PDB file of N, CA, C and O in Angstrom:
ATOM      1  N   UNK R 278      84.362 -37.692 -15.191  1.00 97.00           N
ATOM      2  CA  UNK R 278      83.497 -38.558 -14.413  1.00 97.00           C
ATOM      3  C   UNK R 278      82.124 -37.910 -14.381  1.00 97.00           C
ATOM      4  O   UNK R 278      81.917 -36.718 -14.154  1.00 97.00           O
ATOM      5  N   UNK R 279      80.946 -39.113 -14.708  1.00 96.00           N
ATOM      6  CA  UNK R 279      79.592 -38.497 -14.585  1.00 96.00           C
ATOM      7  C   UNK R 279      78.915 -39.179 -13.667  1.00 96.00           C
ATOM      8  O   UNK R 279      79.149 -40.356 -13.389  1.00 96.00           O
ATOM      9  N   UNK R 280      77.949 -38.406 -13.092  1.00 96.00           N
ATOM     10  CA  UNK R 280      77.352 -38.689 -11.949  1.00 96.00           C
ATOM     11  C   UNK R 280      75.908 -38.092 -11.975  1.00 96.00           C
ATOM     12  O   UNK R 280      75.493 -37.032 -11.505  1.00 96.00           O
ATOM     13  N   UNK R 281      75.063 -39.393 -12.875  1.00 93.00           N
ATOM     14  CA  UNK R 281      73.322 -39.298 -13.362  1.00 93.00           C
ATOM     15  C   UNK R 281      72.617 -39.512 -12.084  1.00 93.00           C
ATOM     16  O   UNK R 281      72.457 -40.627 -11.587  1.00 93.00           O
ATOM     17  N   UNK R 282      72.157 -38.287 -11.515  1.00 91.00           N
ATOM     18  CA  UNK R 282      71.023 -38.722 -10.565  1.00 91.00           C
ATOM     19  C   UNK R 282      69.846 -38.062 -11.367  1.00 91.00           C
ATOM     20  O   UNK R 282      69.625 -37.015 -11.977  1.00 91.00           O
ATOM     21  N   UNK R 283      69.157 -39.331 -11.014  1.00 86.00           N
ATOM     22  CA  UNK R 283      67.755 -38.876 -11.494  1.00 86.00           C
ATOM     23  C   UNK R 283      66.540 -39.044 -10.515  1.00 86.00           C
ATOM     24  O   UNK R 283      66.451 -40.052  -9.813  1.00 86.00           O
ATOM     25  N   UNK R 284      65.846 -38.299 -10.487  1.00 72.00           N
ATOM     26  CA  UNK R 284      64.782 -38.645  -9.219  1.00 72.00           C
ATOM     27  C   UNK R 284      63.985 -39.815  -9.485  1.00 72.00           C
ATOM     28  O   UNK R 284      64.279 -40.769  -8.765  1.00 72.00           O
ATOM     29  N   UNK R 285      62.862 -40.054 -10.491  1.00 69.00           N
ATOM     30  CA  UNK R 285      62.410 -41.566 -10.032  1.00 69.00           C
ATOM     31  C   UNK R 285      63.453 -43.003  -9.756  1.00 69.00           C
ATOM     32  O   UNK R 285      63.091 -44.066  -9.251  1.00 69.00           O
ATOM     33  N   UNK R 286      64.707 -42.677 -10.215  1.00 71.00           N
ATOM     34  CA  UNK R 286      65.625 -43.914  -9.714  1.00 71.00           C
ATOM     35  C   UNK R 286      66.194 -43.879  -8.286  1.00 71.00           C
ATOM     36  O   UNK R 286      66.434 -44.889  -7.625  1.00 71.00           O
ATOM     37  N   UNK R 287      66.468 -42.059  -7.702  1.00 74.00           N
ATOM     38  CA  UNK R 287      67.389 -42.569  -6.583  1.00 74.00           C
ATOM     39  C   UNK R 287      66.562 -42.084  -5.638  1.00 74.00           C
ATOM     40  O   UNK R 287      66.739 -42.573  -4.522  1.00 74.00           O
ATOM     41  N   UNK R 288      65.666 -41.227  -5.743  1.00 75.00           N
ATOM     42  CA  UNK R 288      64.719 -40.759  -4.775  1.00 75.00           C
ATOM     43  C   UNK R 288      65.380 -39.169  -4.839  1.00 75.00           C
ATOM     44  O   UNK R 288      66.288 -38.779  -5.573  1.00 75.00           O
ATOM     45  N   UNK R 289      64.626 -38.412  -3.843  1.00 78.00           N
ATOM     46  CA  UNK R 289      64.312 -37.004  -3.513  1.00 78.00           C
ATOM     47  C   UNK R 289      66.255 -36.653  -4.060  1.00 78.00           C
ATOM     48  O   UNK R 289      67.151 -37.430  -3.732  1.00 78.00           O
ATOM     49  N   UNK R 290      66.453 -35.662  -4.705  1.00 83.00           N
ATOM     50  CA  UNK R 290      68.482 -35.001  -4.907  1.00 83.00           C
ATOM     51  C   UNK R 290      68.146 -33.945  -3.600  1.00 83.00           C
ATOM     52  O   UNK R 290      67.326 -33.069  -3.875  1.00 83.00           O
ATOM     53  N   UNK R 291      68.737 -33.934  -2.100  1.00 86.00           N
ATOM     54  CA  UNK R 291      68.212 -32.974  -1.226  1.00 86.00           C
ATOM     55  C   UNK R 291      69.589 -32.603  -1.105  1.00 86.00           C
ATOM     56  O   UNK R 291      70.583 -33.240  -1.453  1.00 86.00           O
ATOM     57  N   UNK R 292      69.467 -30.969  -0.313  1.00 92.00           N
ATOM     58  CA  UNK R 292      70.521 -30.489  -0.037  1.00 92.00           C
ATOM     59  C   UNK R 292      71.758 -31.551   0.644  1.00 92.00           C
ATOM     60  O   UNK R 292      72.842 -31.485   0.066  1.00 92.00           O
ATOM     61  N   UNK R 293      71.662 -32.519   1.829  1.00 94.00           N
ATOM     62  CA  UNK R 293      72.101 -32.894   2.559  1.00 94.00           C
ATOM     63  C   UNK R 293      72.827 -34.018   0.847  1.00 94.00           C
ATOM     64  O   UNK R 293      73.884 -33.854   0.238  1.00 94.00           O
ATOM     65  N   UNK R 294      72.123 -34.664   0.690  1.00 91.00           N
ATOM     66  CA  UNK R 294      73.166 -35.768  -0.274  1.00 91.00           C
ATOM     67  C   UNK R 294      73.837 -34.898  -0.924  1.00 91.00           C
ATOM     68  O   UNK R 294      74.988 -35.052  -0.516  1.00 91.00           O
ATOM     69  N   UNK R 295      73.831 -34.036  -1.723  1.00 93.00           N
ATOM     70  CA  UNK R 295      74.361 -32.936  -2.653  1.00 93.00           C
ATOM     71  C   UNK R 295      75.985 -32.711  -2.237  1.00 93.00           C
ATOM     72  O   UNK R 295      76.992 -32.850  -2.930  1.00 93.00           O
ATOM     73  N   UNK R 296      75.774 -32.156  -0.298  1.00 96.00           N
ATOM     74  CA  UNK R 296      76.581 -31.961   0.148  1.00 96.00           C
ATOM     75  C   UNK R 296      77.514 -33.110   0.448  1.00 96.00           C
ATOM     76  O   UNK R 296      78.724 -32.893   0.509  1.00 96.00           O
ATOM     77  N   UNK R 297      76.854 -34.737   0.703  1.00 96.00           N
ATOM     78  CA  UNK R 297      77.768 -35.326   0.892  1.00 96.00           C
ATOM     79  C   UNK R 297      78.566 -35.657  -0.258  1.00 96.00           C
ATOM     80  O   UNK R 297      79.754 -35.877  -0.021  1.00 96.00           O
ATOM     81  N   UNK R 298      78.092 -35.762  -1.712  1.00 96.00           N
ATOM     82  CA  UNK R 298      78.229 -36.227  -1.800  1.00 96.00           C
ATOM     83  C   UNK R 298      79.532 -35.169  -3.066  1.00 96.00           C
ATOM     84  O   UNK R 298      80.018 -35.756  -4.033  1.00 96.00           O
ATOM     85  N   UNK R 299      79.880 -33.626  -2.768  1.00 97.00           N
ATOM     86  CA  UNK R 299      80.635 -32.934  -2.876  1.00 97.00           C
ATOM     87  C   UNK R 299      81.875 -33.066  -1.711  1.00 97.00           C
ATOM     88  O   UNK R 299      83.000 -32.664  -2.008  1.00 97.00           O
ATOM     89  N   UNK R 300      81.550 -33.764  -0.110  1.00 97.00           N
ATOM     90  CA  UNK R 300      82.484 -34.111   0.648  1.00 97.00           C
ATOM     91  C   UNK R 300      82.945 -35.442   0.093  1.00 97.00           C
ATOM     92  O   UNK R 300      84.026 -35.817   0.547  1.00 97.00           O
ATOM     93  N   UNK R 301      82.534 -36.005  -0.531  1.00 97.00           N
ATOM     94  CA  UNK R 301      83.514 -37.414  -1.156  1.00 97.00           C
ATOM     95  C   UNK R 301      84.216 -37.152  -1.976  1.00 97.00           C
ATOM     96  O   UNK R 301      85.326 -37.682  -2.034  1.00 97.00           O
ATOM     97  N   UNK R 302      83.665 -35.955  -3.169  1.00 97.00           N
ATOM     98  CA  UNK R 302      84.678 -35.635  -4.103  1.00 97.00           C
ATOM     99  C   UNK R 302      85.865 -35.221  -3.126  1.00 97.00           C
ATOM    100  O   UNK R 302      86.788 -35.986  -2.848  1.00 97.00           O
ATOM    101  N   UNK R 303      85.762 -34.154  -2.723  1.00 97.00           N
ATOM    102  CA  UNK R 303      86.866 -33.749  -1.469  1.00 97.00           C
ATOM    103  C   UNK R 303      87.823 -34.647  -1.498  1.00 97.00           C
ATOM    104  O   UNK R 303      88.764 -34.688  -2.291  1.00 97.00           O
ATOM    105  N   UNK R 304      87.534 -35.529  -0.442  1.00 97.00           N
ATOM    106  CA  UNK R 304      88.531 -37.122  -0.123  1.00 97.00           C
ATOM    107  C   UNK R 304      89.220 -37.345  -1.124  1.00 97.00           C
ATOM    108  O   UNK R 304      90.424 -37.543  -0.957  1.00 97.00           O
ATOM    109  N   UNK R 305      88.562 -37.382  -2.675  1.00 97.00           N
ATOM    110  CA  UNK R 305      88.943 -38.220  -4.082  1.00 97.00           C
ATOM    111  C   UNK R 305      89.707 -37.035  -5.075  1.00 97.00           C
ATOM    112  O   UNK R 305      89.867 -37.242  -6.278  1.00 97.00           O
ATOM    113  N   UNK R 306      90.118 -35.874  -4.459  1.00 97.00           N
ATOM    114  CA  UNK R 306      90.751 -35.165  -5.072  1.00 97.00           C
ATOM    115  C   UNK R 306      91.613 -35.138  -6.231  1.00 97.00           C
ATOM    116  O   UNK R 306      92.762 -35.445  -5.911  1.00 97.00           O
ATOM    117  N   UNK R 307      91.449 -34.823  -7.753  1.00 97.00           N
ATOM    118  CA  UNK R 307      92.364 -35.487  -8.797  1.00 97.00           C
ATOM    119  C   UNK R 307      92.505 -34.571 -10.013  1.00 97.00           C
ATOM    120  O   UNK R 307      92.594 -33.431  -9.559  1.00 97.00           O
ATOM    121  N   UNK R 308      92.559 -34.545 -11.146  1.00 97.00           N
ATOM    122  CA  UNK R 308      92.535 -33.924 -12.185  1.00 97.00           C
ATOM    123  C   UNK R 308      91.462 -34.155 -13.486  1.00 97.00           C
ATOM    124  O   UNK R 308      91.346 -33.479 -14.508  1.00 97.00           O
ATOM    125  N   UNK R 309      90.942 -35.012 -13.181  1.00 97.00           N
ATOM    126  CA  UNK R 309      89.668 -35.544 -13.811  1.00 97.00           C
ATOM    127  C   UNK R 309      88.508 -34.466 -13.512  1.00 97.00           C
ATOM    128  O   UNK R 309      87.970 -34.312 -12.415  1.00 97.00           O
ATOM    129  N   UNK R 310      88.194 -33.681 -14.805  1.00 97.00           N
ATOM    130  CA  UNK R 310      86.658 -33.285 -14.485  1.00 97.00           C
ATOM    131  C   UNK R 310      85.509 -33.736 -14.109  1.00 97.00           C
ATOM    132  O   UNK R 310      85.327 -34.906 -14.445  1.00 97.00           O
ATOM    133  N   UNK R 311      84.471 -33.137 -13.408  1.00 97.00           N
ATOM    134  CA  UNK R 311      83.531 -34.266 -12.984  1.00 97.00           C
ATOM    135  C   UNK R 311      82.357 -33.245 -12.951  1.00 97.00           C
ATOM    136  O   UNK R 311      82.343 -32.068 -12.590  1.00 97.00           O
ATOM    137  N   UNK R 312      81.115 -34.266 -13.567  1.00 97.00           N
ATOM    138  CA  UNK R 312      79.427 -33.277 -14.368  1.00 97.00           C
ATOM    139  C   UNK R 312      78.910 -33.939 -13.245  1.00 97.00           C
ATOM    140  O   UNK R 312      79.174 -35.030 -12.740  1.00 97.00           O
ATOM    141  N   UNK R 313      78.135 -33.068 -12.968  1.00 96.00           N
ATOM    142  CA  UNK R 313      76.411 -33.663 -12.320  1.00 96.00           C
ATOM    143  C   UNK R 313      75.201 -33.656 -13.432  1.00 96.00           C
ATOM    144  O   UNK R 313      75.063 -32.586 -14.025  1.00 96.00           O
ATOM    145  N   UNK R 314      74.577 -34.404 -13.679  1.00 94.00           N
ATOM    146  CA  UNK R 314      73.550 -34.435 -14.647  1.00 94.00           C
ATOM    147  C   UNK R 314      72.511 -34.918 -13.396  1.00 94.00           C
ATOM    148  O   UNK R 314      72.679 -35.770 -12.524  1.00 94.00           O
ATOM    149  N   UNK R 315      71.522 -34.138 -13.636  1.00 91.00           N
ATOM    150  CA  UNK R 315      69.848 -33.888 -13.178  1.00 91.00           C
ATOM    151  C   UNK R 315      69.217 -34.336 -13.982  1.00 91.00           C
ATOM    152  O   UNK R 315      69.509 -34.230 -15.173  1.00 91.00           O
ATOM    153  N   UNK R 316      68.355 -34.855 -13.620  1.00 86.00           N
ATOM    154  CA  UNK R 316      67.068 -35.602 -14.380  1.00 86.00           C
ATOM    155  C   UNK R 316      66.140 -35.767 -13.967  1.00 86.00           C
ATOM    156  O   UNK R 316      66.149 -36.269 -12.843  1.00 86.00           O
ATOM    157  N   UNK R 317      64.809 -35.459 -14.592  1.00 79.00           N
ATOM    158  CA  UNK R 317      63.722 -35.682 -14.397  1.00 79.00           C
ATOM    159  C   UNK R 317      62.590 -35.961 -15.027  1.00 79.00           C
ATOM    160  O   UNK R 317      62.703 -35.391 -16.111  1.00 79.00           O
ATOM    161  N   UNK R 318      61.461 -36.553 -14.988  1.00 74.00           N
ATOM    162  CA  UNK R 318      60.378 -36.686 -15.519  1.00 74.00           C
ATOM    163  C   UNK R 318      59.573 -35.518 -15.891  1.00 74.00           C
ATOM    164  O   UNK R 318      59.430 -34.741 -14.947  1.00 74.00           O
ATOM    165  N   UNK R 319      58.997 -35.157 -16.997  1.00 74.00           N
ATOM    166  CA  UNK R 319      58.190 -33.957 -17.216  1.00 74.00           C
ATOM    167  C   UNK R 319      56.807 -34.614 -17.883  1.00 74.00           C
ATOM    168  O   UNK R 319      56.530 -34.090 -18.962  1.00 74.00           O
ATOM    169  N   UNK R 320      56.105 -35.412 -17.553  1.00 78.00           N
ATOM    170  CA  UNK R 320      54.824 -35.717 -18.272  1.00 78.00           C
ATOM    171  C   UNK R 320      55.910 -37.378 -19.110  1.00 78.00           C
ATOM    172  O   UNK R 320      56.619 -38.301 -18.708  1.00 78.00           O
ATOM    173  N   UNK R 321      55.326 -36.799 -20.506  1.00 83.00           N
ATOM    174  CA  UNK R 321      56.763 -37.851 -21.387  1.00 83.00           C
ATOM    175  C   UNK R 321      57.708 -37.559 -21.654  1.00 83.00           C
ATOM    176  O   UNK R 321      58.288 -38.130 -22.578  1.00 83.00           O
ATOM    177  N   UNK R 322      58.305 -36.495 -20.931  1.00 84.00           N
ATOM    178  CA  UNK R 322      59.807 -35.944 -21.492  1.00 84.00           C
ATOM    179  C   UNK R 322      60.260 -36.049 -20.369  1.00 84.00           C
ATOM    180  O   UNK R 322      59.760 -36.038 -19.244  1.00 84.00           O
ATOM    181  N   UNK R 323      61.802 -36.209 -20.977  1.00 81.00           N
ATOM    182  CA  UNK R 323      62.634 -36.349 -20.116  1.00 81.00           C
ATOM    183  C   UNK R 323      63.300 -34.910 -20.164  1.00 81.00           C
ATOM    184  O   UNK R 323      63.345 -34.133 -21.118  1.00 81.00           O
ATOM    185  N   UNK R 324      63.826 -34.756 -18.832  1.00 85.00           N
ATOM    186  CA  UNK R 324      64.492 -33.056 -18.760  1.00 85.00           C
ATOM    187  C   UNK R 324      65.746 -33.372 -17.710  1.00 85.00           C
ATOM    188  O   UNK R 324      65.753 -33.904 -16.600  1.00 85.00           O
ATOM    189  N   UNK R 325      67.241 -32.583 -18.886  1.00 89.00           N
ATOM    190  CA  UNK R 325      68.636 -32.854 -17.934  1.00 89.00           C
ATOM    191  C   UNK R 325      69.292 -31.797 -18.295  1.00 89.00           C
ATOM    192  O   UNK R 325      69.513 -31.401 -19.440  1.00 89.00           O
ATOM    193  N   UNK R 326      69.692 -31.208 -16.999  1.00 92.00           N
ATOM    194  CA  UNK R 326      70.747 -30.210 -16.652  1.00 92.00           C
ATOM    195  C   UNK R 326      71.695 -30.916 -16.555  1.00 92.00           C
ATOM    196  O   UNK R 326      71.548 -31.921 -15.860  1.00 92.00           O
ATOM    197  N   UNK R 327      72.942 -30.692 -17.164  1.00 96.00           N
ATOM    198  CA  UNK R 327      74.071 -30.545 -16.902  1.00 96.00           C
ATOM    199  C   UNK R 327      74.832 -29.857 -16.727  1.00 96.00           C
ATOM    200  O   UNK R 327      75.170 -29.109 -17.645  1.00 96.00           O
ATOM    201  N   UNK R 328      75.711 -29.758 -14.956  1.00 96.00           N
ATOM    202  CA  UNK R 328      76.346 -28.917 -14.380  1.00 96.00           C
ATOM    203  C   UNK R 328      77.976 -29.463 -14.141  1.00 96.00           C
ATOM    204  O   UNK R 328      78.178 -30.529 -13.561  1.00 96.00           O
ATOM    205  N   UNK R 329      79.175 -28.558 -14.686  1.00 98.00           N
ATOM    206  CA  UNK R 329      80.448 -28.756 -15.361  1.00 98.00           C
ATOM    207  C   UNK R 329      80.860 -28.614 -13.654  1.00 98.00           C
ATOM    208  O   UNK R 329      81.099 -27.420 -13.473  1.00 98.00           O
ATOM    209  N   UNK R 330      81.004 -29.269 -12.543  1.00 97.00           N
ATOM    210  CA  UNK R 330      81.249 -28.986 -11.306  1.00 97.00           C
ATOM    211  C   UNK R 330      83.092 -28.536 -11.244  1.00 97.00           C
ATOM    212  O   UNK R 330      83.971 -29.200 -11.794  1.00 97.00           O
ATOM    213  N   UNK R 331      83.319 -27.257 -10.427  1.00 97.00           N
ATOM    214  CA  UNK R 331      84.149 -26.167 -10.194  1.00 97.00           C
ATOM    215  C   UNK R 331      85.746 -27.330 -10.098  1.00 97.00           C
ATOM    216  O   UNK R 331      85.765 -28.520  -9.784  1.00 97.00           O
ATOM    217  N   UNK R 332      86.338 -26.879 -10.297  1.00 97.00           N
ATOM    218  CA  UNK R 332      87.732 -26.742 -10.622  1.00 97.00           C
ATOM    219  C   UNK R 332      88.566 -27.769  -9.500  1.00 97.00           C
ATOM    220  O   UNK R 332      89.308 -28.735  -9.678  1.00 97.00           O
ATOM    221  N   UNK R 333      88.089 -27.102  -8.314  1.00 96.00           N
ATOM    222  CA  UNK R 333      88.412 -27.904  -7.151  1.00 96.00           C
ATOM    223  C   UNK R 333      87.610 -29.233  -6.482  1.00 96.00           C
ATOM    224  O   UNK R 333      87.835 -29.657  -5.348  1.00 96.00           O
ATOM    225  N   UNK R 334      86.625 -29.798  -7.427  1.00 97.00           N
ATOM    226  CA  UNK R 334      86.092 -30.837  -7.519  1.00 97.00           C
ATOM    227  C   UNK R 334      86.156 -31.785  -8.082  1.00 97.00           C
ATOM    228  O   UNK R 334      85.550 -32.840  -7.899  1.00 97.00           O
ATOM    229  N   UNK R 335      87.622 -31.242  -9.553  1.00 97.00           N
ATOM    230  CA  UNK R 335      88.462 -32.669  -9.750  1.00 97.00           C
ATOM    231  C   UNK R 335      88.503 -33.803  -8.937  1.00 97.00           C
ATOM    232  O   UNK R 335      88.513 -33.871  -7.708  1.00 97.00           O
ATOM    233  N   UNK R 336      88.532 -34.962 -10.045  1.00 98.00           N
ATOM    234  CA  UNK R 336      88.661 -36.036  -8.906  1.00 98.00           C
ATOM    235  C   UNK R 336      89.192 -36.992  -9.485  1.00 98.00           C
ATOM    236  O   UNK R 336      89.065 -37.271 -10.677  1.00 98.00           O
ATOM    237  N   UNK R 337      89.965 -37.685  -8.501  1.00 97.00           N
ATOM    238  CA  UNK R 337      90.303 -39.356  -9.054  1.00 97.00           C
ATOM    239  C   UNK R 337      89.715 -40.296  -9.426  1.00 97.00           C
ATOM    240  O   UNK R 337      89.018 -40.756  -8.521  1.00 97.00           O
ATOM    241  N   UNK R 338      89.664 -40.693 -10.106  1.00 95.00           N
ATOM    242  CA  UNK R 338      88.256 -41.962 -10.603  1.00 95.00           C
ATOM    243  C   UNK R 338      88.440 -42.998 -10.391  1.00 95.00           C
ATOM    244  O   UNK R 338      88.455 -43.945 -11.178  1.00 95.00           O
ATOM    245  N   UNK R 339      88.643 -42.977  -9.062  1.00 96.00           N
ATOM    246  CA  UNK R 339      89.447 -44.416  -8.416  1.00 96.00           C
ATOM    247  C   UNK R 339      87.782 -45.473  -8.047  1.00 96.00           C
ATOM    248  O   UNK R 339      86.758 -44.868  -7.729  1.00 96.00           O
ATOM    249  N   UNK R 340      87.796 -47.049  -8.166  1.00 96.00           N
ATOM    250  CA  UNK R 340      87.233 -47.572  -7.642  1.00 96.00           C
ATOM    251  C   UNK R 340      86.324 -47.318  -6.306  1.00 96.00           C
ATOM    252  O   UNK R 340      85.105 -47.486  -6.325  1.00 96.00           O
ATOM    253  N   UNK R 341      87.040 -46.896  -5.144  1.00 97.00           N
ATOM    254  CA  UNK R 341      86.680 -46.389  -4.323  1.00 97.00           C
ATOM    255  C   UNK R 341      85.009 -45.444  -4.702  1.00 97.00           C
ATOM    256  O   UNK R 341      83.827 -45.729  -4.510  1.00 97.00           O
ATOM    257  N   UNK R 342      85.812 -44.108  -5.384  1.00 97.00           N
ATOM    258  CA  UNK R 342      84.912 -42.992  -5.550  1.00 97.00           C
ATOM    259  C   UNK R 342      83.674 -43.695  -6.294  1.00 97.00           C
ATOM    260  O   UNK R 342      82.542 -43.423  -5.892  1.00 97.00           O
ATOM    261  N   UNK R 343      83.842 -44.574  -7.346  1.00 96.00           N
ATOM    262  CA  UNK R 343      82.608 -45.438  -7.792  1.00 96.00           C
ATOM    263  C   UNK R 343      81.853 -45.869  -6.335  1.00 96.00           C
ATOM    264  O   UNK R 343      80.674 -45.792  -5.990  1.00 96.00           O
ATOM    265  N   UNK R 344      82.409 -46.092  -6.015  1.00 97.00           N
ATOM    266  CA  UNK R 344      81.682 -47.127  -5.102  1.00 97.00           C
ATOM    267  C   UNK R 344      80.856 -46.600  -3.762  1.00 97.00           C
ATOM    268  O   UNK R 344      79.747 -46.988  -3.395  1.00 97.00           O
ATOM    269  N   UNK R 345      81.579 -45.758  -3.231  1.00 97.00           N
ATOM    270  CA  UNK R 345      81.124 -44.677  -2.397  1.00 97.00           C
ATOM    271  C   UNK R 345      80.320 -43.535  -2.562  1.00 97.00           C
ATOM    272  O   UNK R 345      79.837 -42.854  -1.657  1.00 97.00           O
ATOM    273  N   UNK R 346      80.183 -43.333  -4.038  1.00 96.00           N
ATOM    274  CA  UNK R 346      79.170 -42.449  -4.848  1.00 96.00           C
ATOM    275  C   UNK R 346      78.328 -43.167  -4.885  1.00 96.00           C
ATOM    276  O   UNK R 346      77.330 -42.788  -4.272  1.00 96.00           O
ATOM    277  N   UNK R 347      78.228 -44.645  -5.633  1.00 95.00           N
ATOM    278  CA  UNK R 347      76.983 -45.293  -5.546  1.00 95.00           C
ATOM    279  C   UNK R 347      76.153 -45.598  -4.022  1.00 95.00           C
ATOM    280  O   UNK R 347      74.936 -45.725  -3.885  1.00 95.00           O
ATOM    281  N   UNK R 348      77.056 -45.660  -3.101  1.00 95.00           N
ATOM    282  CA  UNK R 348      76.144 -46.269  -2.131  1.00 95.00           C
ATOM    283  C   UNK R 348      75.453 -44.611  -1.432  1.00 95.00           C
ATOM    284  O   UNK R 348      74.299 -44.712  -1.017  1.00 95.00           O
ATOM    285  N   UNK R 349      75.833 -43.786  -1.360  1.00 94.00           N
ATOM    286  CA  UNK R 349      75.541 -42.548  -0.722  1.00 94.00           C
ATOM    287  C   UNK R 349      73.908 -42.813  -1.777  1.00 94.00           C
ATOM    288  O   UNK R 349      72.910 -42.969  -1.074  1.00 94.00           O
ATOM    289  N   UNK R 350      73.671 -42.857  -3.313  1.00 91.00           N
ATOM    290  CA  UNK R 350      72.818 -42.929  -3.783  1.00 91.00           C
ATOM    291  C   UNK R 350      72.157 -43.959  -3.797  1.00 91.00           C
ATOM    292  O   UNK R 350      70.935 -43.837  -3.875  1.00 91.00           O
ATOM    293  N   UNK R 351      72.771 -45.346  -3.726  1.00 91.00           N
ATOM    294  CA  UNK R 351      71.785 -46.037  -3.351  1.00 91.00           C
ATOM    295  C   UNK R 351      71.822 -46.787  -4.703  1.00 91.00           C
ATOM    296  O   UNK R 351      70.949 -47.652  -4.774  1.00 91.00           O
ATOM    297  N   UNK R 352      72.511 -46.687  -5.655  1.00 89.00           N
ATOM    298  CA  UNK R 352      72.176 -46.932  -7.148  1.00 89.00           C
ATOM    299  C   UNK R 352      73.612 -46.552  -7.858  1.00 89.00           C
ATOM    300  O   UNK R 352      74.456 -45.783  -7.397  1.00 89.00           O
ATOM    301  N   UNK R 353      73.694 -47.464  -9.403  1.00 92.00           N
ATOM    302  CA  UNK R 353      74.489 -46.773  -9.759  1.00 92.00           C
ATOM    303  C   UNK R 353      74.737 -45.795 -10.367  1.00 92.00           C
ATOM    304  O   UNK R 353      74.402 -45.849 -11.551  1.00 92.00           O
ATOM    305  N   UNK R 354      75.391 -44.524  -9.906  1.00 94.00           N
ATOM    306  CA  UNK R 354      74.934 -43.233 -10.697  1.00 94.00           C
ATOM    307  C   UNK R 354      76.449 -42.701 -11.348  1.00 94.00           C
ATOM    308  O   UNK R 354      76.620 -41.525 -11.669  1.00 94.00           O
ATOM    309  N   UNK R 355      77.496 -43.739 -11.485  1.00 95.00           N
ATOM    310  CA  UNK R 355      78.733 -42.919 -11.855  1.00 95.00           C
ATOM    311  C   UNK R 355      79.320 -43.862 -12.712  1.00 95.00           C
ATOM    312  O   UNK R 355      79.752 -45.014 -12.678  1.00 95.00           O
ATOM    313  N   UNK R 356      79.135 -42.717 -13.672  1.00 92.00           N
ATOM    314  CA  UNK R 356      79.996 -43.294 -15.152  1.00 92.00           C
ATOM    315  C   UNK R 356      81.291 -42.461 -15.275  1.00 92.00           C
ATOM    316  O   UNK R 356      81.401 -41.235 -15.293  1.00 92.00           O
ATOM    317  N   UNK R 357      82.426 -43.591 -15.372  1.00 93.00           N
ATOM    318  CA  UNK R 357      83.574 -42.964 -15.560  1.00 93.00           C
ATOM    319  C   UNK R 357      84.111 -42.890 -17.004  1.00 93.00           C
ATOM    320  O   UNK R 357      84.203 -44.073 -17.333  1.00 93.00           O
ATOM    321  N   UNK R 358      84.390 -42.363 -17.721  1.00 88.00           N
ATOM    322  CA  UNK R 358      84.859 -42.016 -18.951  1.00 88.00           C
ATOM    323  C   UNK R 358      85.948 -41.331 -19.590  1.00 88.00           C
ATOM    324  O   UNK R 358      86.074 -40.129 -19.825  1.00 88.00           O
ATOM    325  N   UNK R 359      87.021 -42.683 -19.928  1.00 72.00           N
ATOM    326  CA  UNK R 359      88.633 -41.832 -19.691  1.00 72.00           C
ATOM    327  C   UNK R 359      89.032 -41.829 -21.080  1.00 72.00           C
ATOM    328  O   UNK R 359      90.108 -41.332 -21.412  1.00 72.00           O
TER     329      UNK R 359
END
């Protein structure tokens, strides 16, 4: 499961969403790996980190977790890929 936040689409990535939005994985506990990809504007380039998130952040890729990921962001930021 991927989860593209990018700043001109969802606004400011601040500590506080970060955290919630590592307490939803929580809830959605599963065997599915799951990336955070960062993004940002650099002039005309585009610039993305991708971070392989820890072991115990497996998750289920249930409807739900779509859905509750998107609204915490505001957008849709989760691509599931099985």
């Amino acid at each position: 499961v991927h989860f593209i936040l990018t700043g001109d689409q969802i606004g400011p990535v601040t500590k506080e969403r970060l955290e919630a939005l590592k307490s939803l994985l929580s809830l959605h506990r599963g065997k599915v790996p799951a990336f955070l990809h960062l993004s940002r504007r650099q002039g005309e380039q585009k610039r993305e980190t991708v971070l392989a998130l820890p072991e115990e952040l497996k998750v289920n890729p249930s409807p739900s977790l779509v859905r509750e990921v998107d609204h915490l962001f505001g957008s849709a930021v989760t691509i599931v890929v099985m």
